[in-house]
Amino acid sequence: MLALWDTTGSEVVRKLASERRNAGGVASGLALNLVVIVDEGRVRQVEDAATIAAASHPCRLLVVSRGPVAGVDAATANAKNRLDAEIVVGGRLGPCEAVIMRMHGRLALHSESVVMPLLAPDVPVVTWWHGCPPEHIAYDPLGVVAERRVTDIAQCPDPAAALHQRAVDYAPGDTDLSWTRLTGWRALIAGAFDTASAGALSATVHAAANDPLGALLRGWIMARMGVPVQLAEVTGPLHGVDFALADGGSLSLHATGDGMALLRKSGSLDQVMPLVERRLGEVLAEELQRLDADQPYAAALAAATGIANLGDRTSTRTHIWQDPAWEPVAA
């Protein structure tokens, strides 16, 4: 690991090239650039997740932690522009080369000027906000340059409002880790209907009102099956789903709280199925498997929010400059 304090973007580029030469084969065969925007206190979480994901997707990891922006309020009026960086090639991050950048002052508003020269050529760019994403991704140039943009609305204070905003702001190439966390549920439901006696007439999802997994599961069922889906409010995470079948039978899948789910179908014995909660790095690794637009996510998001034709939008974004110093500061 090489630490650079109060450095420049050009010096980071030069030192990264030097570290790659010294590492030799460790740094070869990169599959993608993974740009992560994260608060300082959660950088270690990003490193741990990227280490797991890099086992399947060797990548250049560019972590951006933005400090207070100068001029937003009296406390930051004299904040100095400063860049600190750590360069890690191989080592504790496995088949991954990483630059962790901490940007202070007005530099935080122009992070792309440091990140762009560090992108590995000829491989895709994925941007991940490990935290509440911007209201409009076009506000962040690090999102505009990416082919894929990964958010995690579960990190937002109001996930239900954040889910609706993701639909308002959607462009093909967007996805959310709440959708990825539904993979186990969707696989079990699809498998159950492979042997079901009839198709579904309606469904009821048991989840909290502001649970994004419950909302996206409802949207997915509506989009895929074309049936009405009600919400039965419960406390805690997504609990389960009940289906009424066309032949008068029923099918239900409910989590049992121990990494398993109970599947009940009319005319069949109850079955216990695995429904393991995965680590952040495992969820991220799954999301990095595809770099094209995720049409099933777009359809589920549209059905969940009532905003139609998301998949028909253009995938191209133009950066919209937004300076927080221009916004009125609350007294």
PDB file of C-alpha atoms in Angstrom, residues 5 12 16 65 69 84-85 88 99 104 125 130 174-175 199 203-204 212 215 230 232 243 246 255 268 276 301 306 324:
ATOM      1  CA  TRP A   5      -0.882  12.963   1.365  1.00  0.00           C
ATOM      2  CA  VAL A  12      -1.607   9.591  -8.307  1.00  0.00           C
ATOM      3  CA  LEU A  16      -0.402   3.892  -9.857  1.00  0.00           C
ATOM      4  CA  SER A  65     -14.766  10.036  -0.387  1.00  0.00           C
ATOM      5  CA  VAL A  69     -17.388  21.496   0.210  1.00  0.00           C
ATOM      6  CA  ASP A  84      -5.148  12.341  -0.141  1.00  0.00           C
ATOM      7  CA  ALA A  85      -4.830   8.933  -1.780  1.00  0.00           C
ATOM      8  CA  VAL A  88      -3.261  -0.775  -3.349  1.00  0.00           C
ATOM      9  CA  VAL A  99      -7.063   3.950  -5.433  1.00  0.00           C
ATOM     10  CA  HIS A 104     -11.624  18.100   0.434  1.00  0.00           C
ATOM     11  CA  VAL A 125     -17.191   1.738 -16.091  1.00  0.00           C
ATOM     12  CA  HIS A 130     -22.648   3.200  -1.272  1.00  0.00           C
ATOM     13  CA  ASP A 174     -29.450   1.977 -13.827  1.00  0.00           C
ATOM     14  CA  THR A 175     -30.045  -0.670 -11.180  1.00  0.00           C
ATOM     15  CA  GLY A 199     -51.445 -19.746 -12.882  1.00  0.00           C
ATOM     16  CA  ALA A 203     -51.035 -12.015  -4.905  1.00  0.00           C
ATOM     17  CA  THR A 204     -50.386 -10.465  -1.508  1.00  0.00           C
ATOM     18  CA  PRO A 212     -37.958  -1.392  -1.187  1.00  0.00           C
ATOM     19  CA  ALA A 215     -42.223  -2.798  -3.395  1.00  0.00           C
ATOM     20  CA  GLN A 230     -51.820  -6.158  -2.598  1.00  0.00           C
ATOM     21  CA  ALA A 232     -50.122  -6.702   3.759  1.00  0.00           C
ATOM     22  CA  PHE A 243     -50.815 -16.350  -4.356  1.00  0.00           C
ATOM     23  CA  ALA A 246     -56.831 -19.880 -11.033  1.00  0.00           C
ATOM     24  CA  ALA A 255     -39.224 -16.591   5.278  1.00  0.00           C
ATOM     25  CA  SER A 268     -48.366 -30.819  -2.080  1.00  0.00           C
ATOM     26  CA  VAL A 276     -29.761 -17.134   2.601  1.00  0.00           C
ATOM     27  CA  LEU A 301     -39.654  -0.474 -11.113  1.00  0.00           C
ATOM     28  CA  GLY A 306     -46.719   3.549 -11.767  1.00  0.00           C
ATOM     29  CA  PRO A 324     -24.238  23.271  -3.208  1.00  0.00           C
TER      30      PRO A 324
END
